[in-house]
Short mmCIF file of C-alpha atoms and ligand atoms in Angstrom, two decimals:
data_model
loop_
_atom_site.label_atom_id
_atom_site.label_comp_id
_atom_site.label_asym_id
_atom_site.label_seq_id
_atom_site.Cartn_x
_atom_site.Cartn_y
_atom_site.Cartn_z
CA UNK V 28 -22.42 -30.69 -9.84
CA UNK V 29 -22.55 -26.93 -9.68
CA UNK V 30 -22.20 -25.23 -6.33
CA UNK V 31 -23.47 -21.83 -5.34
CA UNK V 32 -21.33 -19.67 -3.08
CA UNK V 33 -22.88 -17.56 -0.33
CA UNK V 34 -20.85 -14.85 1.38
CA UNK V 35 -21.56 -12.34 4.15
CA UNK V 36 -19.05 -9.74 5.33
CA UNK V 37 -18.57 -8.12 8.71
CA UNK V 38 -16.48 -5.01 8.08
CA UNK V 39 -14.82 -3.18 10.95
CA UNK V 40 -14.37 0.47 10.14
CA UNK V 41 -12.21 2.56 12.44
CA UNK V 42 -14.01 5.85 12.95
CA UNK V 43 -11.76 8.88 12.64
CA UNK V 44 -12.53 10.56 15.95
CA UNK V 45 -9.73 12.31 17.84
CA UNK V 46 -10.38 10.47 21.07
CA UNK V 47 -11.52 6.98 21.94
CA UNK V 48 -15.07 5.68 22.22
CA UNK V 49 -15.20 5.82 26.02
CA UNK V 50 -12.13 7.78 27.10
CA UNK V 51 -10.14 10.92 26.27
CA UNK V 52 -7.21 8.78 25.07
CA UNK V 53 -5.84 9.71 21.64
CA UNK V 54 -6.60 7.52 18.62
CA UNK V 55 -3.45 8.61 16.73
CA UNK V 56 -1.67 5.83 14.84
CA UNK V 57 1.96 4.87 15.26
CA UNK V 58 2.77 6.28 18.73
CA UNK V 59 5.16 4.55 21.14
CA UNK V 60 3.43 1.52 22.62
CA UNK V 61 1.14 2.19 25.59
CA UNK V 62 1.37 5.99 25.41
CA UNK V 63 -2.17 6.61 24.14
CA UNK V 64 -3.80 4.85 27.01
CA UNK V 65 -6.36 6.19 29.44
CA UNK V 66 -7.18 4.55 32.77
CA UNK V 67 -10.19 2.73 31.38
CA UNK V 68 -8.23 1.41 28.38
CA UNK V 69 -5.96 -0.34 30.87
CA UNK V 70 -8.98 -1.92 32.50
CA UNK V 71 -8.42 -0.33 35.89
CA UNK V 72 -11.38 -1.15 38.12
CA UNK V 73 -13.89 1.50 39.05
CA UNK V 74 -13.22 3.74 36.06
CA UNK V 75 -16.39 4.71 34.23
CA UNK V 76 -16.79 5.00 30.45
CA UNK V 77 -18.19 8.17 28.86
CA UNK V 78 -19.59 7.74 25.35
CA UNK V 79 -18.04 9.90 22.62
CA UNK V 80 -20.92 11.55 20.74
CA UNK V 81 -18.78 12.18 17.69
CA UNK V 82 -18.65 8.43 17.04
CA UNK V 83 -22.46 8.36 16.98
CA UNK V 84 -22.57 11.26 14.55
CA UNK V 85 -20.18 9.44 12.22
CA UNK V 86 -22.16 6.21 12.45
CA UNK V 87 -25.35 8.12 11.62
CA UNK V 88 -23.73 9.59 8.51
CA UNK V 89 -23.07 6.06 7.33
CA UNK V 90 -26.66 5.10 8.08
CA UNK V 91 -28.03 8.05 6.13
CA UNK V 92 -25.80 7.34 3.15
CA UNK V 93 -26.99 3.72 3.00
CA UNK V 94 -30.69 4.61 3.41
CA UNK V 95 -30.71 2.73 6.66
CA UNK V 96 -33.04 2.77 9.62
CA UNK V 97 -31.40 4.85 12.32
CA UNK V 98 -32.07 4.26 15.99
CA UNK V 99 -31.85 7.62 17.69
CA UNK V 100 -31.82 5.66 20.93
CA UNK V 101 -29.18 2.96 21.04
CA UNK V 102 -27.49 1.11 23.87
CA UNK V 103 -24.35 -0.81 24.81
CA UNK V 104 -23.76 -4.39 25.86
CA UNK V 105 -20.80 -6.26 27.25
CA UNK V 106 -19.30 -9.10 25.28
CA UNK V 107 -17.30 -11.09 27.78
CA UNK V 108 -14.08 -12.87 26.96
CA UNK V 109 -10.54 -13.00 28.25
CA UNK V 110 -7.54 -12.00 26.21
CA UNK V 111 -4.34 -10.14 27.17
CA UNK V 112 -5.10 -7.27 24.81
CA UNK V 113 -8.52 -6.80 26.42
CA UNK V 114 -7.68 -6.04 30.04
CA UNK V 115 -11.26 -5.21 31.10
CA UNK V 116 -12.28 -8.80 30.34
CA UNK V 117 -15.12 -7.61 28.13
CA UNK V 118 -15.62 -5.57 24.99
CA UNK V 119 -18.30 -2.87 25.00
CA UNK V 120 -20.43 -3.29 21.87
CA UNK V 121 -24.00 -2.81 20.67
CA UNK V 122 -25.94 -6.06 20.53
CA UNK V 123 -29.63 -5.44 21.24
CA UNK V 124 -29.99 -1.85 20.06
CA UNK V 125 -27.46 -0.86 17.37
CA UNK V 126 -27.27 2.72 16.17
CA UNK V 127 -27.84 1.73 12.50
CA UNK V 128 -30.38 -0.86 11.33
CA UNK V 129 -31.22 -2.26 7.89
CA UNK V 130 -29.79 -0.43 4.90
CA UNK V 131 -28.23 -1.15 1.53
CA UNK V 132 -25.36 -0.26 -0.76
CA UNK V 133 -24.91 -0.46 -4.53
CA UNK V 134 -21.93 -2.32 -5.96
CA UNK V 135 -20.55 -2.44 -9.47
CA UNK V 136 -19.01 -5.66 -10.80
CA UNK V 137 -17.57 -5.42 -14.29
CA UNK V 138 -20.11 -2.78 -15.22
CA UNK V 139 -23.23 -4.45 -13.83
CA UNK V 140 -24.93 -3.18 -10.71
CA UNK V 141 -26.11 -5.16 -7.71
CA UNK V 142 -27.57 -4.08 -4.39
CA UNK V 143 -26.19 -5.65 -1.22
CA UNK V 144 -28.37 -5.34 1.85
CA UNK V 145 -26.82 -4.37 5.14
CA UNK V 146 -28.24 -6.03 8.23
CA UNK V 147 -26.96 -3.52 10.76
CA UNK V 148 -24.03 -1.32 11.71
CA UNK V 149 -23.13 -1.02 15.35
CA UNK V 150 -20.57 0.81 17.46
CA UNK V 151 -17.98 -1.03 19.50
CA UNK V 152 -14.53 -0.51 20.97
CA UNK V 153 -11.42 -2.03 19.45
CA UNK V 154 -9.03 -4.20 21.48
CA UNK V 155 -5.31 -3.59 21.94
CA UNK V 156 -2.66 -5.45 19.97
CA UNK V 157 -0.66 -8.49 20.99
CA UNK V 158 2.81 -8.28 19.50
CA UNK V 159 4.48 -11.61 18.91
CA UNK V 160 7.58 -10.70 16.97
CA UNK V 161 9.25 -8.10 19.15
CA UNK V 162 10.52 -10.13 22.12
CA UNK V 163 11.94 -13.58 21.62
CA UNK V 164 9.64 -16.17 23.13
CA UNK V 165 7.39 -13.55 24.71
CA UNK V 166 4.33 -11.59 23.69
CA UNK V 167 4.08 -7.83 24.12
CA UNK V 168 0.81 -5.99 24.63
CA UNK V 169 0.24 -2.52 23.18
CA UNK V 170 -2.96 -0.92 24.41
CA UNK V 171 -2.82 2.19 22.21
CA UNK V 172 -5.61 0.83 20.02
CA UNK V 173 -7.76 -0.35 22.94
CA UNK V 174 -10.99 1.64 23.02
CA UNK V 175 -10.69 3.05 19.49
CA UNK V 176 -14.20 3.42 18.03
CA UNK V 177 -15.22 0.90 15.40
CA UNK V 178 -18.33 0.74 13.29
CA UNK V 179 -19.03 -2.89 12.50
CA UNK V 180 -21.02 -3.17 9.28
CA UNK V 181 -22.75 -6.53 8.84
CA UNK V 182 -23.96 -7.55 5.40
CA UNK V 183 -26.72 -10.00 4.56
CA UNK V 184 -25.47 -13.31 3.09
CA UNK V 185 -26.10 -12.03 -0.44
CA UNK V 186 -22.66 -11.86 -1.95
CA UNK V 187 -22.10 -14.53 -4.60
CA UNK V 188 -18.38 -14.69 -5.27
CA UNK V 189 -14.97 -13.30 -4.40
CA UNK V 190 -15.18 -10.54 -6.99
CA UNK V 191 -18.46 -9.27 -5.57
CA UNK V 192 -17.04 -9.39 -2.06
CA UNK V 193 -14.13 -7.20 -3.12
CA UNK V 194 -16.49 -4.84 -4.95
CA UNK V 195 -18.62 -4.60 -1.82
CA UNK V 196 -15.62 -3.89 0.38
CA UNK V 197 -14.46 -1.24 -2.09
CA UNK V 198 -17.91 0.37 -2.15
CA UNK V 199 -17.94 0.58 1.65
CA UNK V 200 -14.44 2.02 1.64
CA UNK V 201 -15.37 4.61 -0.96
CA UNK V 202 -18.42 5.61 1.03
CA UNK V 203 -16.73 5.93 4.43
CA UNK V 204 -13.89 7.99 3.00
CA UNK V 205 -16.28 10.34 1.20
CA UNK V 206 -18.32 10.63 4.37
CA UNK V 207 -15.12 11.54 6.19
CA UNK V 208 -15.76 9.01 8.91
CA UNK V 209 -12.73 6.77 8.30
CA UNK V 210 -9.37 7.34 6.61
CA UNK V 211 -9.76 4.05 4.70
CA UNK V 212 -6.12 3.19 5.38
CA UNK V 213 -6.06 -0.57 5.05
CA UNK V 214 -2.34 -1.04 5.67
CA UNK V 215 -2.79 0.59 9.09
CA UNK V 216 -5.81 -1.57 9.78
CA UNK V 217 -8.41 1.21 9.59
CA UNK V 218 -10.64 -1.25 7.73
CA UNK V 219 -10.64 -5.00 8.34
CA UNK V 220 -13.17 -7.65 7.65
CA UNK V 221 -14.40 -11.07 8.67
CA UNK V 222 -15.53 -13.11 5.70
CA UNK V 223 -18.29 -15.72 6.12
CA UNK V 224 -18.36 -18.30 3.35
CA UNK V 225 -20.63 -21.26 2.67
CA UNK V 226 -21.69 -23.26 -0.38
CA UNK V 227 -24.94 -24.91 -1.33
CA UNK V 228 -26.61 -26.56 -4.27
CA UNK V 229 -28.53 -24.16 -6.41
CA UNK V 230 -31.90 -25.72 -5.61
CA UNK V 231 -31.35 -25.77 -1.84
CA UNK V 232 -33.51 -23.33 0.09
CA UNK V 233 -31.37 -23.39 3.18
CA UNK V 234 -27.89 -21.94 3.39
CA UNK V 235 -24.93 -24.23 3.89
CA UNK V 236 -22.76 -24.30 6.99
CA UNK V 237 -20.37 -21.39 6.98
CA UNK V 238 -16.78 -20.86 7.91
CA UNK V 239 -15.77 -17.42 9.16
CA UNK V 240 -12.35 -16.17 8.11
CA UNK V 241 -11.18 -13.52 10.53
CA UNK V 242 -9.53 -10.18 10.16
CA UNK V 243 -8.47 -9.66 6.56
CA UNK V 244 -7.27 -6.22 5.53
CA UNK V 245 -6.48 -6.30 1.83
CA UNK V 246 -8.55 -6.67 -1.33
CA UNK V 247 -6.19 -9.28 -2.66
CA UNK V 248 -6.36 -11.40 0.47
CA UNK V 249 -10.16 -11.20 0.62
CA UNK V 250 -10.32 -12.57 -2.90
CA UNK V 251 -7.75 -15.29 -2.34
CA UNK V 252 -9.13 -16.42 1.02
CA UNK V 253 -12.64 -16.76 -0.41
CA UNK V 254 -11.50 -18.69 -3.47
CA UNK V 255 -9.41 -21.02 -1.33
CA UNK V 256 -12.32 -21.54 1.04
CA UNK V 257 -14.80 -22.33 -1.75
CA UNK V 258 -12.48 -25.01 -3.12
CA UNK V 259 -11.91 -26.46 0.34
CA UNK V 260 -15.64 -26.70 1.09
CA UNK V 261 -16.42 -28.26 -2.29
CA UNK V 262 -13.73 -30.87 -1.71
CA UNK V 263 -15.12 -31.72 1.73
CA UNK V 264 -18.73 -32.05 0.58
CA UNK V 265 -17.91 -33.95 -2.58
CA UNK V 266 -15.94 -36.45 -0.54
CA UNK V 267 -19.09 -37.10 1.48
CA UNK V 268 -18.14 -35.17 4.64
CA UNK V 269 -19.66 -31.99 6.06
CA UNK V 270 -18.27 -28.54 6.56
CA UNK V 271 -17.94 -27.64 10.24
CA UNK V 272 -18.97 -24.23 11.42
CA UNK V 273 -15.76 -22.65 12.65
CA UNK V 274 -13.53 -19.63 12.74
CA UNK V 275 -10.53 -19.77 10.41
CA UNK V 276 -7.57 -17.57 9.69
CA UNK V 277 -6.08 -16.77 6.30
CA UNK V 278 -2.34 -17.34 5.92
CA UNK V 279 -1.22 -15.09 3.07
CA UNK V 280 2.21 -16.71 2.83
CA UNK V 281 0.85 -20.20 2.25
CA UNK V 282 -2.35 -18.87 0.63
CA UNK V 283 -4.60 -21.10 2.69
CA UNK V 284 -7.14 -20.85 5.49
CA UNK V 285 -6.63 -22.76 8.74
CA UNK V 286 -8.93 -23.60 11.60
CA UNK V 287 -8.70 -21.37 14.70
CA UNK V 288 -11.61 -22.68 16.71
CA UNK V 289 -14.74 -24.67 15.95
CA UNK V 290 -18.24 -23.80 17.09
CA UNK V 291 -18.11 -26.32 19.93
CA UNK V 292 -15.12 -24.54 21.41
CA UNK V 293 -16.50 -21.11 20.60
CA UNK V 294 -16.80 -18.66 23.43
CA UNK V 295 -20.10 -18.07 25.08
CA UNK V 296 -19.83 -14.34 25.30
CA UNK V 297 -22.64 -13.94 27.85
CA UNK V 298 -23.79 -10.63 26.43
CA UNK V 299 -25.63 -8.38 28.87
CA UNK V 300 -26.49 -4.67 28.90
CA UNK V 301 -23.51 -2.63 30.05
CA UNK V 302 -24.51 -1.31 33.49
CA UNK V 303 -22.01 1.56 33.25
CA UNK V 304 -23.65 3.23 30.25
CA UNK V 305 -27.14 4.64 29.83
CA UNK V 306 -28.77 4.31 26.41
CA UNK V 307 -27.56 7.15 24.22
CA UNK V 308 -30.26 9.40 22.75
CA UNK V 309 -29.58 11.51 19.68
CA UNK V 310 -31.96 14.48 19.64
CA UNK V 311 -33.95 15.48 16.55
CA UNK V 312 -31.85 18.63 16.32
CA UNK V 313 -28.62 16.67 16.32
CA UNK V 314 -30.04 14.22 13.81
CA UNK V 315 -31.26 16.90 11.42
CA UNK V 316 -28.00 18.74 11.70
CA UNK V 317 -26.10 15.64 10.57
CA UNK V 318 -28.60 15.02 7.80
CA UNK V 319 -28.38 18.56 6.47
CA UNK V 320 -24.61 18.58 6.50
CA UNK V 321 -23.89 15.28 4.82
CA UNK V 322 -20.76 15.57 2.62
CA UNK V 323 -21.15 15.30 -1.13
CA UNK V 324 -21.08 11.64 -2.25
CA UNK V 325 -19.48 10.16 -5.40
CA UNK V 326 -22.71 10.01 -7.45
CA UNK V 327 -23.48 13.65 -6.73
CA UNK V 328 -19.91 14.67 -7.51
CA UNK V 329 -20.04 12.81 -10.81
CA UNK V 330 -23.21 14.66 -11.83
CA UNK V 331 -21.80 18.00 -10.77
CA UNK V 332 -18.56 17.42 -12.71
CA UNK V 333 -20.55 16.68 -15.86
CA UNK V 334 -22.87 19.66 -15.45
CA UNK V 335 -20.59 22.31 -14.04
CA UNK V 336 -17.13 21.30 -15.16
CA UNK V 337 -18.18 19.98 -18.58
CA UNK V 338 -16.49 16.63 -18.17
CA UNK V 339 -17.35 13.55 -20.18
CA UNK V 340 -19.23 10.93 -18.17
CA UNK V 341 -16.26 8.54 -18.23
CA UNK V 342 -13.89 11.24 -16.96
CA UNK V 343 -16.30 12.31 -14.24
CA UNK V 344 -16.69 8.72 -13.12
CA UNK V 345 -12.97 8.10 -12.77
CA UNK V 346 -12.32 11.37 -10.96
CA UNK V 347 -15.24 11.07 -8.55
CA UNK V 348 -14.47 7.45 -7.72
CA UNK V 349 -11.88 8.34 -5.09
CA UNK V 350 -11.99 11.07 -2.50
CA UNK V 351 -8.33 11.90 -2.99
CA UNK V 352 -8.65 12.24 -6.76
CA UNK V 353 -11.81 14.34 -6.42
CA UNK V 354 -9.95 16.63 -4.02
CA UNK V 355 -7.06 16.92 -6.46
CA UNK V 356 -9.43 17.80 -9.25
CA UNK V 357 -11.21 20.44 -7.24
CA UNK V 358 -8.03 22.02 -5.91
CA UNK V 359 -6.40 22.20 -9.35
CA UNK V 360 -9.60 23.59 -10.91
CA UNK V 361 -9.82 26.31 -8.31
CA UNK V 362 -6.27 27.38 -9.22
CA UNK V 363 -6.58 27.35 -13.01
CA UNK V 364 -10.23 27.40 -13.98
CA UNK V 365 -9.45 24.93 -16.76
CA UNK V 366 -11.36 21.81 -15.77
CA UNK V 367 -10.70 20.09 -19.10
CA UNK V 368 -6.96 20.44 -18.72
CA UNK V 369 -7.08 19.15 -15.14
CA UNK V 370 -9.28 16.21 -16.12
CA UNK V 371 -7.02 15.30 -19.04
CA UNK V 372 -4.02 15.05 -16.77
CA UNK V 373 -5.83 13.06 -14.08
CA UNK V 374 -7.52 10.62 -16.44
CA UNK V 375 -4.48 10.46 -18.75
CA UNK V 376 -0.98 10.66 -17.33
CA UNK V 377 -1.77 10.33 -13.62
CA UNK V 378 -4.05 7.32 -14.15
CA UNK V 379 -1.47 5.70 -16.43
CA UNK V 380 1.17 6.01 -13.70
CA UNK V 381 -1.25 4.59 -11.13
CA UNK V 382 -1.96 1.63 -13.41
CA UNK V 383 1.64 0.89 -14.20
CA UNK V 384 2.59 0.99 -10.49
CA UNK V 385 -0.65 -0.79 -9.60
CA UNK V 386 -1.33 1.56 -6.66
CA UNK V 387 -4.14 3.78 -5.41
CA UNK V 388 -3.79 7.54 -5.65
CA UNK V 389 -3.54 7.69 -1.83
CA UNK V 390 -0.34 5.71 -2.01
CA UNK V 391 1.34 7.95 -4.58
CA UNK V 392 3.83 10.70 -3.73
CA UNK V 393 1.88 13.24 -5.78
CA UNK V 394 0.19 15.62 -3.36
CA UNK V 395 -2.92 17.53 -4.25
CA UNK V 396 -1.11 20.83 -3.90
CA UNK V 397 1.84 19.77 -6.04
CA UNK V 398 -0.49 18.52 -8.76
CA UNK V 399 -2.37 21.82 -8.72
CA UNK V 400 0.89 23.72 -9.12
CA UNK V 401 1.91 21.52 -12.05
CA UNK V 402 -1.37 22.31 -13.81
CA UNK V 403 -1.02 25.98 -13.00
CA UNK V 404 2.43 26.08 -14.59
CA UNK V 405 1.10 24.45 -17.75
CA UNK V 406 -1.83 26.78 -17.81
CA UNK V 407 0.23 29.96 -17.32
CA UNK V 408 2.66 28.67 -20.00
CA UNK V 409 5.65 28.53 -17.66
CA UNK V 410 6.27 25.00 -18.92
CA UNK V 411 5.29 23.03 -22.00
CA UNK V 412 3.10 19.93 -21.82
CA UNK V 413 6.07 17.81 -22.72
CA UNK V 414 8.20 19.16 -19.89
CA UNK V 415 5.19 18.82 -17.55
CA UNK V 416 5.12 15.13 -18.34
CA UNK V 417 8.73 14.67 -17.35
CA UNK V 418 8.21 16.73 -14.20
CA UNK V 419 5.21 14.60 -13.27
CA UNK V 420 7.34 11.48 -13.63
CA UNK V 421 9.99 13.01 -11.42
CA UNK V 422 7.49 14.07 -8.76
CA UNK V 423 6.00 10.60 -8.93
CA UNK V 424 9.36 9.10 -7.95
CA UNK V 425 10.60 11.69 -5.49
CA UNK V 426 7.62 13.70 -4.25
CA UNK V 427 9.72 16.86 -4.83
CA UNK V 428 8.18 20.28 -5.23
CA UNK V 429 7.17 21.13 -8.83
CA UNK V 430 8.40 24.73 -8.65
CA UNK V 431 11.75 23.62 -7.26
CA UNK V 432 12.24 21.14 -10.09
CA UNK V 433 11.39 23.83 -12.67
CA UNK V 434 13.84 26.24 -11.05
CA UNK V 435 16.68 23.80 -10.39
CA UNK V 436 16.61 22.32 -13.86
CA UNK V 437 15.89 25.55 -15.73
CA UNK V 438 12.80 24.13 -17.40
CA UNK V 439 10.93 27.37 -17.94
CA UNK V 440 9.35 27.47 -21.38
CA UNK V 441 10.92 29.81 -23.93
CA UNK V 442 8.32 32.52 -24.39
CA UNK V 443 10.36 34.85 -26.51
CA UNK V 444 9.41 34.13 -30.12
CA UNK V 445 12.47 35.85 -31.53
CA UNK V 446 14.66 33.33 -29.72
CA UNK V 447 12.68 30.47 -31.27
CA UNK V 448 12.80 32.10 -34.67
CA UNK V 449 16.56 32.36 -34.50
CA UNK V 450 16.90 28.69 -33.59
CA UNK V 451 14.49 27.63 -36.33
CA UNK V 452 16.36 29.67 -38.93
CA UNK V 453 19.66 28.13 -37.87
CA UNK V 454 18.22 24.64 -38.22
CA UNK V 455 16.87 25.43 -41.66
CA UNK V 456 20.25 26.78 -42.76
CA UNK V 457 22.00 23.66 -41.53
CA UNK V 458 19.64 21.26 -43.28
CA UNK V 459 19.23 22.63 -46.75
CA UNK V 460 18.81 19.26 -48.43
CA UNK V 461 15.84 18.46 -46.18
CA UNK V 462 14.41 21.87 -46.91
CA UNK V 463 14.68 21.08 -50.60
CA UNK V 464 12.95 17.75 -50.17
CA UNK V 465 10.21 19.30 -48.04
CA UNK V 466 9.55 21.95 -50.59
CA UNK V 467 9.54 19.26 -53.25
CA UNK V 468 6.52 17.67 -51.57
CA UNK V 469 7.87 15.52 -48.74
CA UNK V 470 5.43 17.00 -46.18
CA UNK V 471 6.41 14.50 -43.54
CA UNK V 472 9.72 16.26 -43.13
CA UNK V 473 7.94 19.05 -41.27
CA UNK V 474 8.04 16.84 -38.18
CA UNK V 475 11.78 16.56 -38.56
CA UNK V 476 12.19 20.33 -38.24
CA UNK V 477 9.87 20.52 -35.25
CA UNK V 478 11.86 17.71 -33.63
CA UNK V 479 15.14 19.52 -34.23
CA UNK V 480 13.87 22.73 -32.64
CA UNK V 481 12.53 20.80 -29.67
CA UNK V 482 15.84 19.03 -29.30
CA UNK V 483 17.77 22.27 -29.48
CA UNK V 484 15.54 23.82 -26.80
CA UNK V 485 15.47 20.65 -24.69
CA UNK V 486 11.70 20.57 -24.96
CA UNK V 487 11.28 24.04 -23.56
CA UNK V 488 9.71 25.53 -26.68
CA UNK V 489 5.97 25.91 -26.99
CA UNK V 490 5.05 23.40 -29.72
CA UNK V 491 2.40 25.68 -31.20
CA UNK V 492 4.81 28.59 -31.54
CA UNK V 493 7.40 26.27 -33.12
CA UNK V 494 4.84 25.07 -35.63
CA UNK V 495 3.79 28.56 -36.57
CA UNK V 496 7.33 29.83 -36.90
CA UNK V 497 8.51 26.88 -38.98
CA UNK V 498 5.52 27.07 -41.31
CA UNK V 499 6.22 30.68 -41.80
CA UNK V 500 9.90 30.20 -42.54
CA UNK V 501 9.63 27.07 -44.69
CA UNK V 502 6.71 28.20 -46.77
CA UNK V 503 8.02 31.63 -47.52
P1 ADP N 623 -21.92 -14.05 14.09
O1 ADP N 623 -22.15 -12.74 14.72
O2 ADP N 623 -21.95 -15.20 15.00
O3 ADP N 623 -20.68 -14.09 13.25
P2 ADP N 623 -24.23 -13.57 12.31
O4 ADP N 623 -25.44 -14.40 12.22
O5 ADP N 623 -24.38 -12.22 12.87
O6 ADP N 623 -23.13 -14.38 13.09
O7 ADP N 623 -23.61 -13.48 10.84
C1 ADP N 623 -22.45 -12.84 10.59
C2 ADP N 623 -22.23 -12.77 9.09
O8 ADP N 623 -22.29 -14.06 8.51
C3 ADP N 623 -23.23 -11.93 8.34
O9 ADP N 623 -22.55 -11.09 7.46
C4 ADP N 623 -24.07 -12.94 7.57
O10 ADP N 623 -24.49 -12.42 6.34
C5 ADP N 623 -23.10 -14.06 7.36
N1 ADP N 623 -23.71 -15.39 7.24
C6 ADP N 623 -24.62 -15.93 8.05
N2 ADP N 623 -24.93 -17.17 7.65
C7 ADP N 623 -24.17 -17.43 6.55
C8 ADP N 623 -24.02 -18.55 5.68
N3 ADP N 623 -24.67 -19.68 5.86
N4 ADP N 623 -23.13 -18.44 4.66
C9 ADP N 623 -22.43 -17.32 4.46
N5 ADP N 623 -22.54 -16.25 5.25
C10 ADP N 623 -23.39 -16.29 6.29
MG1 MG N 624 -18.98 -12.88 13.22
#
């Protein structure tokens, strides 16, 4: 029997505001525990929340970029539950009137396009963190993250397999980073998702019972958790039992999902409108201002790179696919005015290094500025392409400054043609039998002479000059 998989994602995107959703507390990552905590984040009674408008502006950007309905008036509700990392005893979220309504996003799976509809995207505050591995037998609570603004993006149950789910997550990540509303840093938890999975027979109209796998923050784990869950549900149904609606967690060490709580034990959150916060109204002026200042998105960048920078479509696609790479491209182009050269290095050597290390450009040690300097040094002929390649590899490992490497290792290209001529002549004099053979028709030997000159100069000679000089000397 063939089963059809149905998946819906709830993605939590941490909005990159400086301060929290309802307090002036800092949202900076990695501070000492409990140092970025305002009175309200600690849940002290009688402290009133004040909504951070910047979070609304960022949410609206997302709505505009996904062609969504935007509610210029939206409101907050309380979702009540008890947990040590939620000292107020409730989370402030948007239930009845979310800031962003129905929208959609395009995904690309192995070259074919699909549209995934988005049900809604609402603002809510994050909870703190419970830390289980710091004190033996005890749990620590760090409230630094409490109150950090999240945009929760809820998809329709229209995703059909693990690959599509990952493509969807990647598309959302690409969009929020281009929109400059989230840093997209998954290792730091800036994007996390709950994955809802069910299966049904193809002919069934109704969806099957779903399991919700909580809080996954890597592409790999999304894919593995879904595939494990599909197998588990098929096994259950084929053995004549039914899937229970429940919340599960994914254990990446054992590569399995495990039950956390079933629907019967699920919390009744007793949502009600938050009495401390009035509905927030975004004026037409504010709205239009956001709309008119939307950052350039990947599709637009791709078109511009083809038209203005003369890139091939494939090159433009690769470069515009990530915000960091697009920034690198633009910075290096502004320094050298040689967009082809810049694109060749990004699509060629840099992409090859990314592939072999299997990392994203954000994770590499190559900074935008250092890359631009490397290109500039090639372009102004300070270094040869060959030397540039070895410098890139060194920067890749160490993150060191390109100019320092050139200086420390004396890698400056030999510009003086008389120096090259002298070396070439010496090599010819020392290899008379090869010269004879070359002149007798063994054309391939030309490469031998070029190689010798390059060796002698430790790669610092300009290959074109070497070619010209050798041709001149050997053919005379
Ligand atoms: P809740 O808020 O209780 O988790 P929602 O109805 O808001 O429930 O759905 C949350 C997510 O679950 C959405 O992304 C939705 O697409 C998805 N979903 C709902 N029903 C199913 C189903 N039967 N199978 C897979 N995903 C589902
Ligand atoms: Mg849910």
